[in-house]
Coordinates of N, CA, C and O and ligand atoms in Angstrom, one line a residue:
M14 N -2.5 12.6 0.6 CA -2.1 11.7 -0.3 C -3.3 11.2 -1.2 O -3.9 10.2 -0.7
S15 N -3.6 11.7 -2.1 CA -4.8 11.4 -2.9 C -4.7 10.0 -3.5 O -5.8 9.4 -3.6
K16 N -3.6 9.6 -3.8 CA -3.4 8.2 -4.3 C -3.9 7.2 -3.4 O -4.3 6.1 -3.9
A17 N -3.9 7.4 -2.1 CA -4.2 6.4 -1.2 C -5.7 6.5 -0.7 O -6.1 5.8 0.2
Q18 N -6.5 7.3 -1.4 CA -7.8 7.6 -1.0 C -8.6 6.3 -0.7 O -9.4 6.3 0.3
D19 N -8.5 5.3 -1.6 CA -9.4 4.1 -1.2 C -8.8 3.2 -0.3 O -9.6 2.2 0.1
L20 N -7.6 3.4 0.1 CA -7.1 2.5 1.2 C -8.0 2.8 2.4 O -8.4 3.9 2.7
E21 N -8.2 1.8 3.2 CA -9.0 1.9 4.4 C -8.4 3.0 5.2 O -8.9 4.1 5.6
K22 N -7.1 2.8 5.5 CA -6.3 3.9 6.2 C -4.9 3.8 5.7 O -4.3 2.7 5.5
N23 N -4.3 4.9 5.4 CA -2.9 4.9 5.0 C -2.0 5.2 6.4 O -2.0 6.4 6.8
W24 N -1.5 4.2 6.9 CA -0.8 4.3 8.2 C 0.4 5.3 8.1 O 0.8 6.0 9.0
Y25 N 1.0 5.3 7.0 CA 2.1 6.3 6.7 C 1.7 7.7 6.7 O 2.3 8.6 7.4
S26 N 0.5 8.0 6.0 CA 0.2 9.4 6.1 C -0.4 9.9 7.5 O -0.3 11.0 7.9
I27 N -0.8 8.9 8.1 CA -1.4 9.2 9.5 C -0.2 9.6 10.4 O -0.3 10.6 11.2
L28 N 1.0 9.0 10.1 CA 2.1 9.5 10.9 C 2.9 10.6 10.1 O 4.0 11.1 10.7
G29 N 2.4 11.1 9.1 CA 3.1 12.1 8.2 C 4.4 11.6 7.7 O 5.4 12.3 7.5
A30 N 4.4 10.2 7.5 CA 5.7 9.6 7.1 C 5.5 9.1 5.6 O 4.4 9.1 5.1
T31 N 6.5 8.6 5.1 CA 6.5 7.9 3.8 C 7.1 6.6 4.0 O 7.9 6.3 4.9
P32 N 6.8 5.6 3.0 CA 7.3 4.2 3.1 C 8.8 4.2 3.1 O 9.3 3.1 3.5
S33 N 9.4 5.2 2.7 CA 10.9 5.1 2.7 C 11.6 5.5 4.0 O 12.7 5.4 4.3
D34 N 10.7 6.0 4.9 CA 11.3 6.4 6.2 C 11.7 5.1 7.0 O 11.0 4.1 6.9
D35 N 12.7 5.2 7.8 CA 13.2 4.0 8.5 C 12.4 4.0 9.9 O 11.8 5.0 10.3
L36 N 12.7 2.9 10.6 CA 11.9 2.7 11.9 C 12.1 3.9 12.8 O 11.2 4.3 13.6
Q37 N 13.3 4.3 12.9 CA 13.8 5.4 13.8 C 12.9 6.7 13.5 O 12.4 7.3 14.4
E38 N 12.8 6.9 12.2 CA 12.1 8.2 11.8 C 10.7 8.0 12.1 O 9.9 8.8 12.6
L39 N 10.2 6.8 11.8 CA 8.7 6.5 12.1 C 8.4 6.6 13.6 O 7.4 7.3 14.0
K40 N 9.4 6.2 14.5 CA 9.2 6.3 15.8 C 9.2 7.7 16.3 O 8.3 8.0 17.2
Q41 N 10.0 8.5 15.8 CA 10.0 10.0 16.2 C 8.7 10.6 15.8 O 8.2 11.4 16.6
R42 N 8.2 10.3 14.7 CA 7.0 10.9 14.2 C 5.8 10.4 15.2 O 4.9 11.2 15.6
Y43 N 5.9 9.1 15.5 CA 4.8 8.6 16.3 C 4.9 9.3 17.7 O 3.8 9.7 18.2
Q44 N 6.1 9.4 18.2 CA 6.2 10.0 19.6 C 5.7 11.4 19.6 O 5.0 11.8 20.6
K45 N 6.0 12.1 18.7 CA 5.6 13.5 18.6 C 4.0 13.6 18.5 O 3.4 14.3 19.2
L46 N 3.5 12.8 17.6 CA 2.0 12.9 17.3 C 1.2 12.3 18.6 O 0.2 12.8 18.9
V47 N 1.8 11.3 19.2 CA 1.1 10.6 20.2 C 0.9 11.7 21.5 O 0.0 11.6 22.2
L48 N 2.0 12.3 21.6 CA 2.0 13.4 22.6 C 1.0 14.5 22.3 O 0.2 15.0 23.2
M49 N 1.0 14.8 21.0 CA 0.1 16.0 20.6 C -1.3 15.7 20.8 O -2.1 16.5 21.1
F50 N -1.7 14.3 20.5 CA -3.1 14.1 20.5 C -3.5 13.3 21.8 O -4.6 12.9 21.9
H51 N -2.6 13.0 22.7 CA -2.9 12.2 23.8 C -4.1 12.9 24.7 O -4.0 14.3 24.9
P52 N -5.0 12.2 25.0 CA -6.2 12.8 25.8 C -5.8 13.6 27.0 O -6.4 14.6 27.2
D53 N -4.7 13.1 27.6 CA -4.3 13.8 28.9 C -3.6 15.2 28.5 O -3.4 16.0 29.5
K54 N -3.2 15.3 27.3 CA -2.4 16.5 27.0 C -3.3 17.6 26.4 O -2.7 18.7 26.0
Q55 N -4.6 17.4 26.3 CA -5.4 18.4 25.6 C -5.7 19.5 26.6 O -5.9 19.4 27.8
K56 N -5.7 20.8 25.9 CA -6.0 21.9 26.7 C -7.5 21.8 27.2 O -8.4 21.2 26.6
P57 N -7.7 22.3 28.5 CA -9.0 22.3 28.9 C -9.9 23.2 28.2 O -9.4 24.2 27.5
G58 N -11.2 22.9 28.0 CA -12.1 23.8 27.3 C -12.3 23.4 25.8 O -12.8 24.2 25.0
L59 N -11.7 22.2 25.5 CA -12.0 21.8 24.1 C -13.4 21.4 24.0 O -14.0 20.9 24.9
S60 N -14.0 21.7 22.9 CA -15.4 21.2 22.6 C -15.4 19.7 22.5 O -14.3 19.1 22.2
E61 N -16.5 19.1 22.7 CA -16.7 17.7 22.6 C -16.2 17.2 21.2 O -15.6 16.2 21.2
E62 N -16.6 18.0 20.2 CA -16.2 17.5 18.9 C -14.6 17.6 18.7 O -14.0 16.7 18.1
E63 N -14.0 18.6 19.2 CA -12.6 18.8 19.1 C -11.9 17.6 19.8 O -10.9 17.0 19.4
A64 N -12.4 17.3 21.0 CA -11.8 16.3 21.9 C -12.0 14.9 21.2 O -11.1 14.1 21.2
G65 N -13.1 14.8 20.5 CA -13.4 13.5 19.8 C -12.4 13.4 18.7 O -11.9 12.2 18.4
L66 N -12.2 14.4 17.9 CA -11.2 14.4 16.8 C -9.9 14.0 17.3 O -9.1 13.3 16.7
C67 N -9.5 14.6 18.4 CA -8.1 14.4 18.9 C -8.0 12.9 19.3 O -7.0 12.2 19.2
L68 N -9.1 12.4 19.9 CA -9.1 11.1 20.4 C -9.0 10.1 19.2 O -8.2 9.1 19.3
Q69 N -9.7 10.4 18.1 CA -9.6 9.6 16.9 C -8.2 9.6 16.4 O -7.6 8.6 16.0
R70 N -7.6 10.8 16.4 CA -6.3 10.9 15.8 C -5.2 10.2 16.6 O -4.4 9.4 16.1
F71 N -5.4 10.2 18.0 CA -4.7 9.5 18.9 C -4.7 8.0 18.6 O -3.7 7.3 18.5
M72 N -5.9 7.5 18.4 CA -6.1 6.1 18.2 C -5.4 5.7 16.9 O -4.9 4.6 16.7
D73 N -5.7 6.5 15.9 CA -5.1 6.2 14.5 C -3.5 6.2 14.6 O -2.9 5.3 14.1
V74 N -3.0 7.2 15.3 CA -1.5 7.3 15.4 C -1.0 6.0 16.1 O 0.0 5.3 15.8
D75 N -1.7 5.7 17.2 CA -1.3 4.5 18.0 C -1.4 3.2 17.1 O -0.4 2.4 17.1
Q76 N -2.4 3.1 16.5 CA -2.6 1.9 15.5 C -1.5 1.9 14.4 O -1.0 0.8 14.1
A77 N -1.3 3.1 13.9 CA -0.3 3.2 12.8 C 1.0 2.7 13.3 O 1.8 1.9 12.6
W78 N 1.4 3.1 14.4 CA 2.7 2.8 15.0 C 2.7 1.2 15.3 O 3.7 0.5 15.0
K79 N 1.6 0.7 15.7 CA 1.6 -0.8 16.0 C 1.8 -1.5 14.8 O 2.5 -2.6 14.7
I80 N 1.2 -1.1 13.7 CA 1.4 -1.8 12.4 C 2.8 -1.6 11.7 O 3.4 -2.5 11.3
L81 N 3.2 -0.4 11.8 CA 4.5 -0.1 11.1 C 5.7 -0.4 11.9 O 6.8 -0.6 11.3
S82 N 5.5 -0.6 13.2 CA 6.8 -1.0 14.0 C 6.9 -2.6 14.0 O 7.9 -3.0 14.5
N83 N 5.9 -3.2 13.5 CA 6.0 -4.7 13.5 C 6.5 -5.0 12.1 O 5.8 -4.7 11.1
Q84 N 7.6 -5.7 11.9 CA 8.2 -6.1 10.6 C 7.2 -6.8 9.6 O 7.0 -6.5 8.6
E85 N 6.4 -7.7 10.3 CA 5.5 -8.5 9.5 C 4.3 -7.7 9.0 O 4.0 -7.8 7.8
S86 N 3.7 -7.0 9.9 CA 2.5 -6.3 9.6 C 2.9 -5.1 8.6 O 2.1 -4.7 7.8
K87 N 4.1 -4.5 8.9 CA 4.5 -3.5 8.0 C 4.8 -4.0 6.6 O 4.3 -3.4 5.5
R88 N 5.4 -5.2 6.5 CA 5.6 -5.7 5.2 C 4.2 -5.9 4.4 O 4.1 -5.7 3.2
E89 N 3.3 -6.5 5.2 CA 2.1 -6.7 4.6 C 1.3 -5.5 4.1 O 0.8 -5.4 3.1
F90 N 1.5 -4.4 5.0 CA 0.9 -3.1 4.6 C 1.6 -2.5 3.4 O 1.0 -2.0 2.5
D91 N 2.9 -2.6 3.3 CA 3.7 -2.1 2.2 C 3.2 -2.8 0.9 O 3.0 -2.1 -0.1
L92 N 3.0 -4.1 0.9 CA 2.5 -4.8 -0.3 C 1.1 -4.2 -0.7 O 0.8 -4.1 -1.9
H93 N 0.3 -4.1 0.3 CA -1.1 -3.7 0.1 C -1.1 -2.3 -0.5 O -1.7 -2.0 -1.5
L94 N -0.2 -1.5 0.0 CA -0.1 -0.1 -0.5 C 0.4 0.0 -1.9 O 0.0 0.7 -2.7
R95 N 1.4 -0.8 -2.1 CA 2.0 -0.8 -3.4 C 0.9 -1.3 -4.5 O 0.9 -0.7 -5.6
A96 N 0.3 -2.4 -4.2 CA -0.7 -3.0 -5.1 C -1.8 -1.8 -5.3 O -2.2 -1.7 -6.4
H97 N -2.1 -1.1 -4.3 CA -3.1 -0.1 -4.4 C -2.7 1.0 -5.3 O -3.4 1.5 -6.1
E98 N -1.4 1.4 -5.0 CA -0.8 2.5 -5.8 C -0.7 2.2 -7.3 O -0.9 3.0 -8.2
L99 N -0.4 0.9 -7.6 CA -0.3 0.5 -9.0 C -1.6 0.6 -9.6 O -1.7 1.2 -10.7
K100 N -2.7 0.3 -9.0 CA -3.9 0.3 -9.6 C -4.4 1.8 -9.8 O -5.0 2.1 -10.7
Q101 N -4.0 2.7 -8.8 CA -4.5 4.0 -8.9 C -3.7 4.9 -9.8 O -4.2 5.7 -10.6
S102 N -2.3 4.7 -9.9 CA -1.6 5.8 -10.5 C -0.8 5.3 -11.7 O -0.2 6.2 -12.3
W103 N -0.7 4.1 -12.0 CA 0.0 3.7 -13.2 C -0.9 3.7 -14.4 O -2.0 3.2 -14.3
P104 N -0.3 4.1 -15.5 CA -1.2 4.2 -16.6 C -1.4 2.7 -17.1 O -0.5 1.9 -17.2
V105 N -2.7 2.3 -17.1 CA -3.0 1.0 -17.6 C -3.1 0.9 -19.1 O -4.0 1.7 -19.6
D106 N -2.3 0.3 -19.7 CA -2.2 0.3 -21.2 C -3.3 -0.4 -21.9 O -3.8 -0.1 -22.9
A107 N -3.5 -1.6 -21.3 CA -4.5 -2.5 -22.0 C -5.0 -3.6 -20.9 O -4.4 -3.7 -19.9
C108 N -6.1 -4.1 -21.3 CA -6.6 -5.3 -20.5 C -6.2 -6.5 -21.4 O -6.5 -6.5 -22.5
V109 N -5.7 -7.5 -20.7 CA -5.3 -8.7 -21.5 C -5.9 -9.8 -20.7 O -5.9 -9.9 -19.5
M110 N -6.4 -10.8 -21.5 CA -6.8 -12.0 -20.9 C -5.6 -12.9 -20.6 O -4.7 -13.0 -21.3
L111 N -5.8 -13.5 -19.4 CA -4.7 -14.4 -19.0 C -4.3 -15.4 -20.1 O -3.1 -15.8 -20.4
E112 N -5.4 -15.9 -20.8 CA -5.2 -16.9 -21.8 C -4.4 -16.5 -23.0 O -3.8 -17.2 -23.7
D113 N -4.4 -15.1 -23.2 CA -3.6 -14.5 -24.3 C -2.2 -14.3 -24.0 O -1.4 -13.9 -24.8
M114 N -1.8 -14.4 -22.7 CA -0.4 -14.4 -22.4 C 0.4 -15.5 -22.7 O -0.2 -16.6 -22.9
N115 N 1.7 -15.4 -22.9 CA 2.5 -16.5 -23.2 C 3.0 -17.3 -21.9 O 3.5 -16.6 -21.0
W116 N 2.7 -18.5 -21.9 CA 3.2 -19.2 -20.8 C 4.7 -19.6 -20.9 O 5.1 -20.2 -21.9
D117 N 5.4 -19.2 -19.9 CA 6.8 -19.5 -19.9 C 7.1 -20.6 -18.9 O 7.1 -20.3 -17.8
S118 N 7.2 -21.8 -19.4 CA 7.4 -22.9 -18.5 C 8.7 -23.0 -17.7 O 8.8 -23.5 -16.6
E119 N 9.7 -22.3 -18.3 CA 11.0 -22.1 -17.7 C 11.0 -21.4 -16.4 O 11.5 -21.7 -15.4
N120 N 10.4 -20.2 -16.6 CA 10.3 -19.2 -15.4 C 9.0 -19.4 -14.6 O 8.8 -18.7 -13.7
K121 N 8.2 -20.4 -15.1 CA 6.9 -20.5 -14.4 C 6.1 -19.2 -14.3 O 5.7 -18.8 -13.2
S122 N 6.1 -18.5 -15.3 CA 5.3 -17.2 -15.3 C 4.7 -17.0 -16.7 O 5.1 -17.6 -17.7
Y123 N 3.7 -16.1 -16.7 CA 3.2 -15.6 -18.0 C 3.8 -14.4 -18.4 O 4.2 -13.6 -17.6
S124 N 4.0 -14.2 -19.7 CA 4.5 -13.0 -20.2 C 3.8 -12.4 -21.3 O 2.9 -13.1 -22.0
Y125 N 3.9 -11.1 -21.6 CA 3.2 -10.5 -22.5 C 4.1 -9.3 -23.0 O 4.6 -8.7 -22.2
S126 N 4.1 -9.1 -24.3 CA 5.1 -8.0 -24.8 C 4.5 -6.7 -24.6 O 3.3 -6.5 -25.1
C127 N 5.2 -5.7 -24.2 CA 4.9 -4.3 -24.1 C 5.2 -3.7 -25.4 O 6.2 -4.1 -26.1
R128 N 4.5 -2.6 -25.7 CA 4.9 -1.9 -27.0 C 6.2 -1.3 -27.0 O 6.8 -1.0 -28.0
C129 N 6.8 -1.1 -25.8 CA 8.1 -0.5 -25.7 C 9.3 -1.6 -26.0 O 10.4 -1.3 -26.0
G130 N 8.8 -2.9 -26.1 CA 9.8 -3.9 -26.3 C 10.1 -4.7 -25.0 O 10.7 -5.7 -25.0
G131 N 9.6 -4.2 -23.9 CA 9.8 -4.9 -22.7 C 8.7 -5.9 -22.5 O 7.9 -6.2 -23.4
D132 N 8.7 -6.5 -21.2 CA 7.7 -7.6 -21.1 C 6.9 -7.3 -19.8 O 7.4 -6.8 -18.7
F133 N 5.7 -7.8 -19.9 CA 4.9 -7.8 -18.6 C 5.0 -9.2 -18.1 O 4.8 -10.2 -18.8
L134 N 5.4 -9.4 -16.9 CA 5.5 -10.7 -16.4 C 4.6 -11.0 -15.1 O 4.6 -10.1 -14.2
L135 N 3.9 -12.1 -15.2 CA 3.1 -12.5 -14.1 C 3.4 -13.8 -13.6 O 3.5 -14.8 -14.4
E136 N 3.7 -13.8 -12.4 CA 4.2 -15.1 -11.8 C 3.1 -16.1 -11.7 O 1.8 -15.6 -11.5
K137 N 3.3 -17.3 -11.8 CA 2.2 -18.3 -11.8 C 1.4 -18.1 -10.5 O 0.2 -18.2 -10.5
E138 N 2.0 -18.0 -9.3 CA 1.1 -17.9 -8.1 C 0.2 -16.7 -8.1 O -0.9 -16.8 -7.6
D139 N 0.7 -15.6 -8.7 CA -0.1 -14.4 -8.7 C -1.2 -14.6 -9.7 O -2.2 -13.9 -9.6
A140 N -1.0 -15.4 -10.7 CA -2.1 -15.6 -11.7 C -3.1 -16.5 -11.1 O -4.2 -16.6 -11.6
Q141 N -2.8 -17.2 -10.0 CA -3.7 -18.2 -9.5 C -4.6 -17.7 -8.3 O -5.4 -18.4 -7.9
D142 N -4.3 -16.5 -7.9 CA -5.0 -16.2 -6.7 C -6.4 -15.7 -6.9 O -7.2 -15.3 -6.0
G143 N -6.9 -15.8 -8.2 CA -8.3 -15.7 -8.5 C -8.7 -14.2 -8.7 O -9.9 -13.9 -9.0
E144 N -7.9 -13.2 -8.6 CA -8.2 -11.9 -8.8 C -7.6 -11.4 -10.0 O -6.5 -11.7 -10.4
D145 N -8.2 -10.3 -10.6 CA -7.6 -9.6 -11.7 C -6.2 -9.0 -11.1 O -6.2 -8.5 -10.0
A146 N -5.2 -8.9 -12.0 CA -3.9 -8.4 -11.5 C -3.5 -7.2 -12.3 O -3.8 -7.2 -13.5
V147 N -2.8 -6.3 -11.8 CA -2.2 -5.2 -12.5 C -0.7 -5.6 -12.6 O -0.1 -5.8 -11.6
V148 N -0.2 -5.7 -13.8 CA 1.2 -6.0 -14.0 C 2.0 -4.9 -14.7 O 1.5 -4.2 -15.6
C149 N 3.2 -4.6 -14.1 CA 4.0 -3.5 -14.7 C 4.9 -4.1 -15.8 O 5.5 -5.1 -15.6
C150 N 5.2 -3.2 -16.7 CA 6.3 -3.6 -17.7 C 7.5 -3.5 -17.1 O 7.8 -2.8 -16.1
D151 N 8.5 -4.5 -17.4 CA 9.8 -4.5 -16.7 C 10.7 -3.4 -17.2 O 11.9 -3.3 -16.8
T152 N 10.2 -2.7 -18.3 CA 11.1 -1.6 -18.9 C 10.5 -0.3 -18.7 O 11.2 0.7 -18.3
C153 N 9.3 -0.1 -19.1 CA 8.8 1.3 -19.0 C 7.7 1.3 -17.9 O 7.5 0.4 -17.2
S154 N 7.0 2.5 -17.8 CA 6.1 2.6 -16.7 C 4.7 2.2 -17.0 O 3.7 2.4 -16.3
L155 N 4.4 1.6 -18.1 CA 3.1 1.1 -18.5 C 2.7 -0.1 -17.7 O 3.6 -0.9 -17.2
S156 N 1.5 -0.3 -17.5 CA 1.0 -1.5 -16.9 C -0.3 -2.1 -17.6 O -0.9 -1.4 -18.3
I157 N -0.5 -3.4 -17.4 CA -1.7 -4.0 -18.1 C -2.5 -4.6 -16.9 O -2.0 -4.9 -15.9
E158 N -3.8 -4.6 -17.2 CA -4.6 -5.4 -16.3 C -4.9 -6.7 -16.9 O -5.3 -6.9 -18.0
V159 N -4.6 -7.7 -16.1 CA -4.8 -9.1 -16.6 C -6.2 -9.6 -16.0 O -6.4 -9.6 -14.9
K160 N -7.0 -10.0 -17.0 CA -8.3 -10.5 -16.7 C -8.3 -12.0 -17.0 O -7.6 -12.6 -17.7
R161 N -9.2 -12.7 -16.1 CA -9.3 -14.1 -16.4 C -10.6 -14.4 -16.9 O -11.5 -13.7 -16.6
A162 N -10.7 -15.4 -17.7 CA -12.1 -15.8 -18.2 C -12.9 -16.2 -17.0 O -12.5 -16.8 -16.1
T163 N -14.2 -15.9 -17.1 CA -15.1 -16.3 -16.0 C -15.8 -17.5 -16.4 O -16.0 -17.8 -17.5
Ligands
LIG26 ZN1 7.0 -1.2 -21.6

Protein backbone atom coordinates (compact mmCIF):
# COMPACT_ATOMS: atom_id res chain seq x y z
CA MET A 1 0.00 0.00 0.00
CA SER A 2 2.09 2.87 -1.20
CA LYS A 3 -0.57 5.34 -0.14
CA ALA A 4 0.23 4.68 3.45
CA GLN A 5 3.97 4.98 3.15
CA ASP A 6 4.30 7.80 5.57
CA LEU A 7 2.16 6.31 8.23
CA GLU A 8 4.27 5.06 11.02
CA LYS A 9 2.63 1.70 10.56
CA ASN A 10 -0.45 0.66 8.69
CA TRP A 11 -2.02 -1.92 10.94
CA TYR A 12 -4.38 -3.07 8.22
CA SER A 13 -1.63 -3.90 5.77
CA ILE A 14 0.28 -5.66 8.51
CA LEU A 15 -2.68 -7.99 8.84
CA GLY A 16 -3.15 -8.11 5.07
CA ALA A 17 -6.54 -6.60 5.73
CA THR A 18 -8.45 -3.55 4.59
CA PRO A 19 -10.41 -1.00 6.64
CA SER A 20 -13.66 -2.49 5.37
CA ASP A 21 -12.95 -5.90 6.89
CA ASP A 22 -15.06 -6.64 9.92
CA LEU A 23 -13.76 -7.77 13.27
CA GLN A 24 -14.24 -11.44 12.46
CA GLU A 25 -12.18 -11.16 9.30
CA LEU A 26 -9.48 -9.23 11.10
CA LYS A 27 -9.38 -11.85 13.79
CA GLN A 28 -8.98 -14.67 11.29
CA ARG A 29 -6.12 -12.88 9.60
CA TYR A 30 -4.51 -12.15 12.91
CA GLN A 31 -4.76 -15.75 14.08
CA LYS A 32 -3.27 -17.08 10.89
CA LEU A 33 -0.36 -14.65 10.90
CA VAL A 34 0.38 -14.90 14.55
CA LEU A 35 0.78 -18.66 14.17
CA MET A 36 2.91 -18.21 11.11
CA PHE A 37 5.33 -15.84 12.83
CA HIS A 38 5.21 -17.12 16.36
CA PRO A 39 8.77 -17.65 17.62
CA ASP A 40 7.87 -21.15 18.84
CA LYS A 41 6.61 -22.15 15.42
CA GLN A 42 9.73 -21.33 13.47
CA LYS A 43 11.66 -24.06 11.75
CA PRO A 44 14.95 -24.88 13.40
CA GLY A 45 17.97 -23.60 11.54
CA LEU A 46 16.68 -20.13 10.72
CA SER A 47 19.43 -17.60 10.51
CA GLU A 48 19.52 -14.96 13.19
CA GLU A 49 18.36 -12.40 10.65
CA GLU A 50 15.39 -14.48 9.52
CA ALA A 51 14.42 -15.20 13.10
CA GLY A 52 14.67 -11.49 13.86
CA LEU A 53 12.41 -10.62 10.95
CA CYS A 54 9.87 -13.19 12.05
CA LEU A 55 9.92 -11.85 15.56
CA GLN A 56 9.41 -8.32 14.24
CA ARG A 57 6.46 -9.47 12.14
CA PHE A 58 5.06 -11.33 15.11
CA MET A 59 5.20 -8.21 17.28
CA ASP A 60 3.69 -6.06 14.53
CA VAL A 61 0.85 -8.50 13.98
CA ASP A 62 0.22 -8.67 17.69
CA GLN A 63 0.21 -4.90 18.00
CA ALA A 64 -2.04 -4.53 14.93
CA TRP A 65 -4.58 -6.84 16.49
CA LYS A 66 -4.45 -4.99 19.82
CA ILE A 67 -5.19 -1.73 18.05
CA LEU A 68 -7.78 -2.96 15.57
CA SER A 69 -9.69 -5.19 17.98
CA ASN A 70 -10.31 -2.29 20.31
CA GLN A 71 -13.17 -0.16 19.13
CA GLU A 72 -11.73 3.06 20.38
CA SER A 73 -8.18 2.67 19.13
CA LYS A 74 -9.49 1.30 15.84
CA ARG A 75 -11.65 4.37 15.36
CA GLU A 76 -8.71 6.60 16.12
CA PHE A 77 -6.52 4.76 13.67
CA ASP A 78 -9.23 4.86 10.98
CA LEU A 79 -9.41 8.62 11.31
CA HIS A 80 -5.67 8.90 11.19
CA LEU A 81 -5.53 6.70 8.11
CA ARG A 82 -8.25 8.62 6.38
CA ALA A 83 -6.64 11.97 7.04
CA HIS A 84 -3.41 10.57 5.76
CA GLU A 85 -4.97 9.14 2.61
CA LEU A 86 -6.68 12.40 1.87
CA LYS A 87 -3.36 14.17 1.97
CA GLN A 88 -1.64 11.54 -0.12
CA SER A 89 -4.02 10.66 -2.84
CA TRP A 90 -6.67 13.25 -3.32
CA PRO A 91 -5.97 15.86 -5.91
CA VAL A 92 -5.46 19.11 -4.10
CA ASP A 93 -7.03 21.75 -6.27
CA ALA A 94 -5.91 24.82 -4.45
CA CYS A 95 -4.56 26.32 -1.32
CA VAL A 96 -7.03 28.59 0.37
CA MET A 97 -6.54 30.88 3.30
CA LEU A 98 -8.99 30.27 6.08
CA GLU A 99 -9.77 33.98 6.02
CA ASP A 100 -10.89 33.69 2.41
CA MET A 101 -13.50 31.10 3.21
CA ASN A 102 -17.07 32.09 3.91
CA TRP A 103 -18.16 31.81 7.49
CA ASP A 104 -21.51 30.17 7.78
CA SER A 105 -22.80 31.07 11.21
CA GLU A 106 -25.84 28.86 10.85
CA ASN A 107 -23.85 25.67 10.35
CA LYS A 108 -20.87 26.88 12.35
CA SER A 109 -18.57 26.04 9.51
CA TYR A 110 -16.46 27.63 6.84
CA SER A 111 -17.34 27.05 3.24
CA TYR A 112 -15.67 27.64 -0.08
CA SER A 113 -17.07 27.04 -3.54
CA CYS A 114 -15.59 24.35 -5.69
CA ARG A 115 -15.37 24.88 -9.41
CA CYS A 116 -17.75 21.95 -9.89
CA GLY A 117 -20.44 23.95 -8.10
CA GLY A 118 -20.11 21.96 -4.89
CA ASP A 119 -18.74 23.20 -1.61
CA PHE A 120 -15.75 22.62 0.56
CA LEU A 121 -16.92 22.62 4.15
CA LEU A 122 -14.70 22.96 7.16
CA GLU A 123 -16.20 22.57 10.60
CA LYS A 124 -15.35 25.23 13.10
CA GLU A 125 -13.65 22.78 15.46
CA ASP A 126 -11.49 21.45 12.65
CA ALA A 127 -10.53 24.96 11.72
CA GLN A 128 -9.44 25.63 15.25
CA ASP A 129 -7.06 22.80 15.88
CA GLY A 130 -4.17 24.87 14.63
CA GLU A 131 -3.09 22.70 11.71
CA ASP A 132 -3.53 23.06 8.00
CA ALA A 133 -6.45 20.96 6.89
CA VAL A 134 -7.33 19.17 3.71
CA VAL A 135 -10.99 19.48 2.87
CA CYS A 136 -12.89 17.48 0.27
CA CYS A 137 -15.54 18.85 -1.99
CA ASP A 138 -18.96 17.56 -1.03
CA THR A 139 -19.69 16.82 -4.68
CA CYS A 140 -16.57 15.91 -6.61
CA SER A 141 -13.23 14.36 -5.71
CA LEU A 142 -11.27 17.58 -5.51
CA SER A 143 -9.90 18.85 -2.27
CA ILE A 144 -8.33 22.06 -1.07
CA GLU A 145 -5.69 22.71 1.48
CA VAL A 146 -6.78 25.27 3.99
CA LYS A 147 -3.97 27.42 5.30
CA ARG A 148 -4.14 29.80 8.16
CA ALA A 149 -2.38 33.09 8.46
CA THR A 150 0.68 32.88 10.67
ZN1 LIG B 1 -16.18 19.90 -6.49
